[in-house]
C-alpha positions as YAML, in Angstrom:
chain: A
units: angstrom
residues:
- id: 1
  name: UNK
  ca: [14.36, 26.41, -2.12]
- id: 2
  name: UNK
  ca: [11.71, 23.81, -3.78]
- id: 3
  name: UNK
  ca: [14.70, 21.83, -4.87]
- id: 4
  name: UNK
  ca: [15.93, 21.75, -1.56]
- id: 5
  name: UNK
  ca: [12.42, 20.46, 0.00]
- id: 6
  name: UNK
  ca: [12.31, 17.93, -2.40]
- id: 7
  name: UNK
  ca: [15.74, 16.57, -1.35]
- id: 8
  name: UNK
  ca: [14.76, 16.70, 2.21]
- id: 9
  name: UNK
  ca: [10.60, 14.94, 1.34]
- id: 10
  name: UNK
  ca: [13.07, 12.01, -0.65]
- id: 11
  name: UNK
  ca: [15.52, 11.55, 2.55]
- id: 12
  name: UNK
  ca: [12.46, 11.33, 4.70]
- id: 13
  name: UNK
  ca: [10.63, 8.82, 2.55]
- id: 14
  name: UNK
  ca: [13.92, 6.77, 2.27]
- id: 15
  name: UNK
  ca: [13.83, 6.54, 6.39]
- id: 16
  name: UNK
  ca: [10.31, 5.69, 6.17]
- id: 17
  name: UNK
  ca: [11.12, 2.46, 3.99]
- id: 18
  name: UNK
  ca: [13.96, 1.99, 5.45]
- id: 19
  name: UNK
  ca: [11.50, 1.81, 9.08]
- id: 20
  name: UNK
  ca: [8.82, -0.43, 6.79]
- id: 21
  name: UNK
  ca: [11.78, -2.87, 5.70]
- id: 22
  name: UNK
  ca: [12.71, -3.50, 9.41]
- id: 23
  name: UNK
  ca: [9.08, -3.77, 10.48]
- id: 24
  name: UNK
  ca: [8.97, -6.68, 7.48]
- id: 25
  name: UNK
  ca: [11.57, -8.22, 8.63]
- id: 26
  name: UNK
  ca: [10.66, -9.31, 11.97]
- id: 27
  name: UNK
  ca: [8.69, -11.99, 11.38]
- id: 28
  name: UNK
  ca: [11.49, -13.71, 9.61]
- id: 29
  name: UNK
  ca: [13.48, -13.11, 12.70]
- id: 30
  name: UNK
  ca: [10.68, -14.68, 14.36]
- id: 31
  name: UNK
  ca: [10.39, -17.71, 12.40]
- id: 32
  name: UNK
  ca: [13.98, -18.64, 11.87]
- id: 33
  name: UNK
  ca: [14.40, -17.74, 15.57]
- id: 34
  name: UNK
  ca: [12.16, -20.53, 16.30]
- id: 35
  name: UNK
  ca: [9.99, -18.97, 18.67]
- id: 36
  name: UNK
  ca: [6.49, -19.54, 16.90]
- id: 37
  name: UNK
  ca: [7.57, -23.01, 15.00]
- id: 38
  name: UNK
  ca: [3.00, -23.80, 15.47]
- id: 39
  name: UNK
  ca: [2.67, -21.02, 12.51]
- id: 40
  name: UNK
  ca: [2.89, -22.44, 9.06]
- id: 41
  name: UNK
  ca: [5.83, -20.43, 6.99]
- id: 42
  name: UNK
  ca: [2.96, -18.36, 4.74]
- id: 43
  name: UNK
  ca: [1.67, -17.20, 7.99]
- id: 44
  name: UNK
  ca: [4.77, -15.00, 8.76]
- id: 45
  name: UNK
  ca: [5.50, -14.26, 4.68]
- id: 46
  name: UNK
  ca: [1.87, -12.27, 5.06]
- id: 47
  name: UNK
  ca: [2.64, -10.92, 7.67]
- id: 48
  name: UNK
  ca: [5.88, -9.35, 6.47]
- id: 49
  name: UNK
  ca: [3.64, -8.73, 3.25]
- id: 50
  name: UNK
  ca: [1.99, -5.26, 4.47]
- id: 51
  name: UNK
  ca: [5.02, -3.20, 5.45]
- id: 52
  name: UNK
  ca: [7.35, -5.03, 2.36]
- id: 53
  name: UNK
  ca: [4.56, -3.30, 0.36]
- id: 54
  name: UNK
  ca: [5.27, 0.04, 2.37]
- id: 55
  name: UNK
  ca: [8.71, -0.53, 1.79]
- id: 56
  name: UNK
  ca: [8.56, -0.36, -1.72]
- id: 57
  name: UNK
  ca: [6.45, 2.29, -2.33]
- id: 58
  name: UNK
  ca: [7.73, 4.93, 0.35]
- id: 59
  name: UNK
  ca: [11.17, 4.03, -1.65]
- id: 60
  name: UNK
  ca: [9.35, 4.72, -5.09]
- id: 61
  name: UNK
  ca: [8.08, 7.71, -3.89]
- id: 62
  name: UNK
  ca: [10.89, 8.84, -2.39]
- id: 63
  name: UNK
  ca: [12.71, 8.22, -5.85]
- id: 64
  name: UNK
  ca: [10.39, 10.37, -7.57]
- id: 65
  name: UNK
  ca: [10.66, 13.50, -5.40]
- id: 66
  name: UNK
  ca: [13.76, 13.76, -6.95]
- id: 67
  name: UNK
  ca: [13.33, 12.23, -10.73]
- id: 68
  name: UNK
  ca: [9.81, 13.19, -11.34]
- id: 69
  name: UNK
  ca: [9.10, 10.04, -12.64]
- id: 70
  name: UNK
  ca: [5.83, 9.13, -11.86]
- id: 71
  name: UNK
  ca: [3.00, 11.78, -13.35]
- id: 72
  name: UNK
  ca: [1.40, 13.62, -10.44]
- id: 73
  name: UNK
  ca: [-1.87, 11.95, -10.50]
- id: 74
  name: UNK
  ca: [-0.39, 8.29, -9.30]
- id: 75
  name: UNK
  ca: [2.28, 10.16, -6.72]
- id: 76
  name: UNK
  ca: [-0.81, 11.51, -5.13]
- id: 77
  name: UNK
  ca: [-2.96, 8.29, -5.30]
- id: 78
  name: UNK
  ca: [-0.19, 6.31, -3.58]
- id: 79
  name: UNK
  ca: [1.07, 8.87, -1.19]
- id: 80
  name: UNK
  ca: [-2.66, 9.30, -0.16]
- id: 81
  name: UNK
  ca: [-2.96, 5.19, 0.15]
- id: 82
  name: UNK
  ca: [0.66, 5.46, 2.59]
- id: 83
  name: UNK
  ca: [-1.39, 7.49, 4.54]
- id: 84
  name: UNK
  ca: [-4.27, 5.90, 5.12]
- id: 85
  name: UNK
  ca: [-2.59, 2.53, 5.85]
- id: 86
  name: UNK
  ca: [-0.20, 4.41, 8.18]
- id: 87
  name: UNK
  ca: [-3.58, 5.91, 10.13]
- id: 88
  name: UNK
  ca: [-4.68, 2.30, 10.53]
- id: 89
  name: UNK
  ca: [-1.52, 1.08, 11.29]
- id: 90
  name: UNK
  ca: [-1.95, 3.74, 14.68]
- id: 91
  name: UNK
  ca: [-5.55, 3.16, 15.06]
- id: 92
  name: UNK
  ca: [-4.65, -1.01, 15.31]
- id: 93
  name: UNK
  ca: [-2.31, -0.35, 17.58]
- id: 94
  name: UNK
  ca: [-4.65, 2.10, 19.79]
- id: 95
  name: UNK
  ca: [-6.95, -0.81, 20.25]
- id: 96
  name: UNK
  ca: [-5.36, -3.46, 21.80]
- id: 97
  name: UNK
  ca: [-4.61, -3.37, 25.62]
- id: 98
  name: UNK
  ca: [-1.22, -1.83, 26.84]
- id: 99
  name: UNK
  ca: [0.15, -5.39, 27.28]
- id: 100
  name: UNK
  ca: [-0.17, -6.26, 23.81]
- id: 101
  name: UNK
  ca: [0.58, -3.51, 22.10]
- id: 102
  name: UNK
  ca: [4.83, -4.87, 22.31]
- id: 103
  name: UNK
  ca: [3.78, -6.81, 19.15]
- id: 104
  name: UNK
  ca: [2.59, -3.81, 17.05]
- id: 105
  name: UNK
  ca: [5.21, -1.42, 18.68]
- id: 106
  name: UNK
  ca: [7.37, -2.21, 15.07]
- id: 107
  name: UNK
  ca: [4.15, -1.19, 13.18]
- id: 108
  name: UNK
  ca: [3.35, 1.86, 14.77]
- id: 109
  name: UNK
  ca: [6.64, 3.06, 14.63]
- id: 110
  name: UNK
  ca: [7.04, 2.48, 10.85]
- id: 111
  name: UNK
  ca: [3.45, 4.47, 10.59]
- id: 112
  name: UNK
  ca: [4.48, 7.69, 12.53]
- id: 113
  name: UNK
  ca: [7.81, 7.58, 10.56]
- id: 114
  name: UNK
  ca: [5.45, 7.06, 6.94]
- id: 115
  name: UNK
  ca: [2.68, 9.56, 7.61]
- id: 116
  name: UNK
  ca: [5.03, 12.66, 8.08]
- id: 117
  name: UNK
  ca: [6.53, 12.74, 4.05]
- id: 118
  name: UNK
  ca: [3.16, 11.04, 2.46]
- id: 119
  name: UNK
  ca: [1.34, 14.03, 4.29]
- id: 120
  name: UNK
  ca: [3.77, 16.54, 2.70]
- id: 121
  name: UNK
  ca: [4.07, 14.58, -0.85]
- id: 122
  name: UNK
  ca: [0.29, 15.01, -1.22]
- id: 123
  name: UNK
  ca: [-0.45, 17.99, 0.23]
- id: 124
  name: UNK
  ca: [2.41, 19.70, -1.93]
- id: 125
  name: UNK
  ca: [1.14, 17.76, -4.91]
- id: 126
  name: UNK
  ca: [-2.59, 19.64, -4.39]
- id: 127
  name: UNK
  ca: [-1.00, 23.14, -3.59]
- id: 128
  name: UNK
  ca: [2.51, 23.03, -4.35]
- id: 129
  name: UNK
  ca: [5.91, 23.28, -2.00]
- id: 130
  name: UNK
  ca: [6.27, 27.23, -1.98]
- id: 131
  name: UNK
  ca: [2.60, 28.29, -1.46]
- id: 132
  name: UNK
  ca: [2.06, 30.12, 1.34]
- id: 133
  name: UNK
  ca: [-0.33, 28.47, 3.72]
- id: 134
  name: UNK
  ca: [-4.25, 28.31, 2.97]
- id: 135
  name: UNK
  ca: [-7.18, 28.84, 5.39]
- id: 136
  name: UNK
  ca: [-8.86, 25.21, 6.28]
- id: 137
  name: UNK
  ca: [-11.90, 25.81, 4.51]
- id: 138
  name: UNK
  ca: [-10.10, 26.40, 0.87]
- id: 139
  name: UNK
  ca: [-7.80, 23.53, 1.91]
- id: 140
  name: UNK
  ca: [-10.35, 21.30, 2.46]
- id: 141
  name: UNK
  ca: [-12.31, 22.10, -0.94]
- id: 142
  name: UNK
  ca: [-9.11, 21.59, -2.39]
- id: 143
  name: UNK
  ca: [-9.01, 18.38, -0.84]
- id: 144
  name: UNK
  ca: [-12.47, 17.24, -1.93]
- id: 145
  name: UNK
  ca: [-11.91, 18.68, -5.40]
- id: 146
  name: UNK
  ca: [-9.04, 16.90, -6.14]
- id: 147
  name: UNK
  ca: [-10.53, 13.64, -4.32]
- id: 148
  name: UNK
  ca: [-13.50, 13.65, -6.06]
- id: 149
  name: UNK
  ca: [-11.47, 13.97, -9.63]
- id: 150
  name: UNK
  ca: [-9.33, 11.08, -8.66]
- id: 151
  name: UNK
  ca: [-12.11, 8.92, -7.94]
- id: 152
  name: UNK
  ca: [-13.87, 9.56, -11.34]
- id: 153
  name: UNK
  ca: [-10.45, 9.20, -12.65]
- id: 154
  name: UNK
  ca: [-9.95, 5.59, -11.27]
- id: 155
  name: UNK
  ca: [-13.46, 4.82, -12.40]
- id: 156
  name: UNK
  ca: [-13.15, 5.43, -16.03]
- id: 157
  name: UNK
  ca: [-9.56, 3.75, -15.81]
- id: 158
  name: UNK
  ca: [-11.77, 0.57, -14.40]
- id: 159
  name: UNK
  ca: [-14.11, 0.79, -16.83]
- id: 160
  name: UNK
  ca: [-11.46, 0.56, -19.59]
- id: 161
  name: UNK
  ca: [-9.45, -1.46, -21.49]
- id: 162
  name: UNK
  ca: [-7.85, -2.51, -24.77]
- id: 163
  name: UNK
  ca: [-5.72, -5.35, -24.97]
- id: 164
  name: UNK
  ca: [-4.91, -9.04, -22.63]
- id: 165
  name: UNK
  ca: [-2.21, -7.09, -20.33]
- id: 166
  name: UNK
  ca: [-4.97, -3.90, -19.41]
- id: 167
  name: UNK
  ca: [-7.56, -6.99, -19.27]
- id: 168
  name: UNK
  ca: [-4.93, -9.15, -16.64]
- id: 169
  name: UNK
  ca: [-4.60, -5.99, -14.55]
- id: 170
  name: UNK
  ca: [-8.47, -4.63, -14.44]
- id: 171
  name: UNK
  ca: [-9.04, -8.30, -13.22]
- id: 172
  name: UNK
  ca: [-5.93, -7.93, -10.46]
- id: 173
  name: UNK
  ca: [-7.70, -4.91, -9.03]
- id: 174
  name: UNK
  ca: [-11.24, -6.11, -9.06]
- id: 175
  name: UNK
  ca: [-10.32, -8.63, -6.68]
- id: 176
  name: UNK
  ca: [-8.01, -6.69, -4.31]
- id: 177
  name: UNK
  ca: [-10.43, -3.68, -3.95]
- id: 178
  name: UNK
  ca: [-13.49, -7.27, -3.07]
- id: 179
  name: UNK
  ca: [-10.76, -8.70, -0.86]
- id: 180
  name: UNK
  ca: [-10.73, -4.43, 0.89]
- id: 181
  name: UNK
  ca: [-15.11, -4.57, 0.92]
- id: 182
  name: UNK
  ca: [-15.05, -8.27, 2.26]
- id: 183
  name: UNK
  ca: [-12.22, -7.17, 4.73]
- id: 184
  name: UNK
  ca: [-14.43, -4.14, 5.87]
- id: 185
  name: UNK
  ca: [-17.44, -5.98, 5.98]
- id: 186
  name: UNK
  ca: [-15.75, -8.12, 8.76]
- id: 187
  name: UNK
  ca: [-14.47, -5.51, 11.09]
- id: 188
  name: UNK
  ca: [-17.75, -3.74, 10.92]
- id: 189
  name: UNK
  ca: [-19.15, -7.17, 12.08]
- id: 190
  name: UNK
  ca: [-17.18, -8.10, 14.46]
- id: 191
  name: UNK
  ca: [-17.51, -4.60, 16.17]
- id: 192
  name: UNK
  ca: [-21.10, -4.70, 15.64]
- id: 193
  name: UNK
  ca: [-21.37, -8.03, 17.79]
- id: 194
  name: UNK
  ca: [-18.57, -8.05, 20.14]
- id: 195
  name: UNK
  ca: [-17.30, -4.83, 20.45]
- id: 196
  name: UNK
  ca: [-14.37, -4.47, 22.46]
- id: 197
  name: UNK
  ca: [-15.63, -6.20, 25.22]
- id: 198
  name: UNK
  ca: [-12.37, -8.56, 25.71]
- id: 199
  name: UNK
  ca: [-8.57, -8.25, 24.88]
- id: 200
  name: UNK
  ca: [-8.68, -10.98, 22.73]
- id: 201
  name: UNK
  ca: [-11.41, -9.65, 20.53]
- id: 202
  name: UNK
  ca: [-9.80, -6.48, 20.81]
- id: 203
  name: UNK
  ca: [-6.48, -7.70, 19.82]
- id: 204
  name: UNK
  ca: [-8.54, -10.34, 16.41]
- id: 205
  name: UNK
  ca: [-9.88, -6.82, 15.31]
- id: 206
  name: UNK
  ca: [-6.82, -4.71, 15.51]
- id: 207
  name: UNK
  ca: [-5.32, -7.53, 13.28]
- id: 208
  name: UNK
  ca: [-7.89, -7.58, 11.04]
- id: 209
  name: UNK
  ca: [-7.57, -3.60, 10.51]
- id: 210
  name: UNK
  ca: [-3.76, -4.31, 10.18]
- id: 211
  name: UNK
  ca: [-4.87, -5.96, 7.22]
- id: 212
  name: UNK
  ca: [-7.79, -3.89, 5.79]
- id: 213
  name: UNK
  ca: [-4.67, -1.10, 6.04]
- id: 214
  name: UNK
  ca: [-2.84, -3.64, 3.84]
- id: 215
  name: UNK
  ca: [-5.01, -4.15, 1.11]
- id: 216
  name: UNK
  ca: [-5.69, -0.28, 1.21]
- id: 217
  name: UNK
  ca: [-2.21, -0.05, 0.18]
- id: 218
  name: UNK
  ca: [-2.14, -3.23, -2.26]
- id: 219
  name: UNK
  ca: [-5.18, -1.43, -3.90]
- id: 220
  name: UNK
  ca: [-3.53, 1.63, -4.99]
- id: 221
  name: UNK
  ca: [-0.56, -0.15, -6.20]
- id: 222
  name: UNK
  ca: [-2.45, -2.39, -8.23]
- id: 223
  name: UNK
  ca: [-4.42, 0.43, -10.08]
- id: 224
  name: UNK
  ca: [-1.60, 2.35, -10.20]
- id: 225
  name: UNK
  ca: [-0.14, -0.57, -12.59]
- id: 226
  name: UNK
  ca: [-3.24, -0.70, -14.52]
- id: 227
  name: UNK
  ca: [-2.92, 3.17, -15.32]
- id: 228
  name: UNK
  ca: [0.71, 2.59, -16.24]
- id: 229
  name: UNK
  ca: [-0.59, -0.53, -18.70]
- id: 230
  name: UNK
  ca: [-3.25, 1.89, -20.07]
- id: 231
  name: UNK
  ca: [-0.14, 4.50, -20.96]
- id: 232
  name: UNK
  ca: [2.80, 1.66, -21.81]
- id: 233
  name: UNK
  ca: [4.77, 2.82, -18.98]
- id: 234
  name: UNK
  ca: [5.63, -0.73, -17.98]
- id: 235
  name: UNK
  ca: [8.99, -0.76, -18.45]
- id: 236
  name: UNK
  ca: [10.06, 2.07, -15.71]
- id: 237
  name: UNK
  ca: [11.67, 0.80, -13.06]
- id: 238
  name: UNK
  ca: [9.09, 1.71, -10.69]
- id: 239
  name: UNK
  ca: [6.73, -0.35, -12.53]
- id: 240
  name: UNK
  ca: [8.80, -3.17, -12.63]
- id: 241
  name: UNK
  ca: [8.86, -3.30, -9.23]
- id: 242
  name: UNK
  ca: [5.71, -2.54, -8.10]
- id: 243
  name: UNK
  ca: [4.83, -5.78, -10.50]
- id: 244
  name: UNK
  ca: [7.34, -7.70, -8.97]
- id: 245
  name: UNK
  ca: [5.80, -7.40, -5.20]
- id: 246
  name: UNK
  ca: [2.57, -7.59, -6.33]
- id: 247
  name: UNK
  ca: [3.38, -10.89, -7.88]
- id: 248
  name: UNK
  ca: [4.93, -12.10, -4.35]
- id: 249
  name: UNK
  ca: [2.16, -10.69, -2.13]
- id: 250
  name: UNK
  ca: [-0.19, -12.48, -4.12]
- id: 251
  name: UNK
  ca: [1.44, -15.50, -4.00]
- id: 252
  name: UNK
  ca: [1.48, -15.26, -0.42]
- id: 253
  name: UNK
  ca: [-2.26, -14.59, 0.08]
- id: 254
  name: UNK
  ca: [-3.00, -17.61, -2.32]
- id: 255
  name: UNK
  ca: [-0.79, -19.67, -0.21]
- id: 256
  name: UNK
  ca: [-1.73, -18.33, 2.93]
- id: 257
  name: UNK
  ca: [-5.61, -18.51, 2.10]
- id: 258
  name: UNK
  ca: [-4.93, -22.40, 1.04]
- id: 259
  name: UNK
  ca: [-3.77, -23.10, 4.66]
- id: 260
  name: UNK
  ca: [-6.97, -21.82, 5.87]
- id: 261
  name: UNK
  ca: [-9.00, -23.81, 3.30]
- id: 262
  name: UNK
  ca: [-10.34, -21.69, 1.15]
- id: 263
  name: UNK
  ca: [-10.21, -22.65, -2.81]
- id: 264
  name: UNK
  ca: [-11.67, -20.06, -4.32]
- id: 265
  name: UNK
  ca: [-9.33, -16.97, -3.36]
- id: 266
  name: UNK
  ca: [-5.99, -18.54, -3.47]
- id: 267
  name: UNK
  ca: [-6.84, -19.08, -7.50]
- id: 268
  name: UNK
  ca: [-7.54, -15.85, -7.92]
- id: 269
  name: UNK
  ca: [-4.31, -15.00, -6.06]
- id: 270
  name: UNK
  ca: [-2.03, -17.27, -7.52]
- id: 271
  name: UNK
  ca: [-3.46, -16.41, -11.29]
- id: 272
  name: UNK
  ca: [-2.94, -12.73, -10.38]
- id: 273
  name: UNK
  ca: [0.62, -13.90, -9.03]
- id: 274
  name: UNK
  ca: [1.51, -15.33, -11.97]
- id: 275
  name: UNK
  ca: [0.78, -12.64, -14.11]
- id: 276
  name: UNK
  ca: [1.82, -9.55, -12.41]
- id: 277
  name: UNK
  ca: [5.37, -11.54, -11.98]
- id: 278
  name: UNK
  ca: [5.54, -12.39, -16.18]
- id: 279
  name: UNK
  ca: [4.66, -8.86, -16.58]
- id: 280
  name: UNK
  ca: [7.33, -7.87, -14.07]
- id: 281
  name: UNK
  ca: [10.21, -10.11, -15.53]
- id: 282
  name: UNK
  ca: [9.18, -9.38, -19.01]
- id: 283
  name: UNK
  ca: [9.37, -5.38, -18.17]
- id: 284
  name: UNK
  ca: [12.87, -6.18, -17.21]
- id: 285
  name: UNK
  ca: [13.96, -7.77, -20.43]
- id: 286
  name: UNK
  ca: [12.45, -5.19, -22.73]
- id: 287
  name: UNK
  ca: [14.39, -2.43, -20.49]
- id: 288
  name: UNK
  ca: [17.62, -4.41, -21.08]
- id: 289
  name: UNK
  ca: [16.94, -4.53, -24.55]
- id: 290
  name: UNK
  ca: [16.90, -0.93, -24.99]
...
């Protein structure tokens, strides 16, 4: 019977990135359909950044429903961060006005698909597939129990490391999880002084959420790989390529940042880029090799 619900959680987390990968590729179809030629190319590669990241992990999930392959703690951390970027992906599109919402129909489709086996992944990771179903209240002290041990966890994980790789990836996820409070900081502000009070402000902050649900995600990948560098897990395939987007979602930030300007972030990102994708490549060697 558990064996059984684990076959059906990975089949429903395959359709989920299978929905993400579609979602990601529409703005390619957009581009090379020539439709929006006044948008540099970076524009639509970030853009197809936030559900190719959902892709990848709803697939790496789904893989280790099966193969067990991830230890429970980082299952739960990422299945928790699907969820919460597939709860913003809703909430964007509950914002804008019923007109606009055509362009986010893709990404609130992909969420609804998403939230349905991350929901099960982590709630059968805190209680288990064949327990019998718990009142709210001891759910919900479950809930903060294991919450509140994750966070510590992550902290001390910050907090430490030992050698250039651990160092590479503590500095990775010090800047996504500024790029998440700098991303908050400007949806709180733009609510605070404009509300909703037009469409098109409606329509800048449901984007801006889109990508605060992004780097929600991004986050929990990228300390993910800095618990895996910690325990010299880097050469499992999901590692590989959870290095491997991280290194191209990077890139595209840096380059997309550049177009706007900026100087400052798209170092960070491309130094990040660069190392996350040696990492990556070099993961795949030493995996050959053995």
């Amino acid at each position: 019977m558990v064996k059984r619900r684990y076959r059906r959680l990975a089949t429903e987390y395959h359709i989920a990135s299978l929905a993400s990968f579609v979602t990601a590729t529409l703005p390619l179809v957009i581009l090379f359909g020539g439709s929006a030629t006044a948008q540099p190319i970076s524009f639509f590669l970030y853009a197809m950044s936030g559900p190719l990241l959902a892709t990848t992990v709803s697939h790496n999930l789904g893989r280790t429903a099966l193969q067990k392959n991830l230890p429970p703690r980082m299952s739960k951390r990422l299945a928790l961060a699907l969820i919460a970027y597939s709860l913003l992906g809703t909430f964007a599109f509950a914002l804008v006005r019923p007109m606009d919402r055509r362009y986010l129909v893709p990404t609130l489709l992909s969420s609804l698909i998403t939230i349905l086996p991350a929901s099960k992944d982590f709630l059968w990771a805190l209680r288990g597939p064949s327990s019998r179903l718990r009142t709210i209240d001891v759910l919900v002290a479950d809930l903060r129990d294991d919450l509140t041990n994750g966070v510590k966890a992550t902290a001390r994980s910050m907090l430490h490391f030992n050698n250039a790789s651990n160092a590479g990836y503590l500095a990775a996820a010090f800047f996504v999880f500024a790029a998440l409070l700098l991303k908050l900081a400007d949806i709180i502000s733009m609510f605070a002084s404009h509300g909703l009070q037009t469409p098109d402000i409606a329509f800048a902050i449901a984007s801006e959420v889109t990508t605060y649900a992004k780097l929600t995600l991004f986050s929990a990948v990228v300390f993910t790989l800095k618990d895996a560098a910690d325990e010299k897990r880097m050469k499992g395939m999901v590692f590989i390529q959870m290095n491997l987007v991280s290194s191209f979602i990077f890139g595209v930030i840096s380059a997309y940042r550049m177009e706007k300007g900026q100087l400052l972030l798209p170092v960070g990102a491309a130094l990040s880029s660069l190392f996350t994708g040696i990492n990556g490549l070099r993961s795949v060697v030493l995996k050959k090799n053995d």
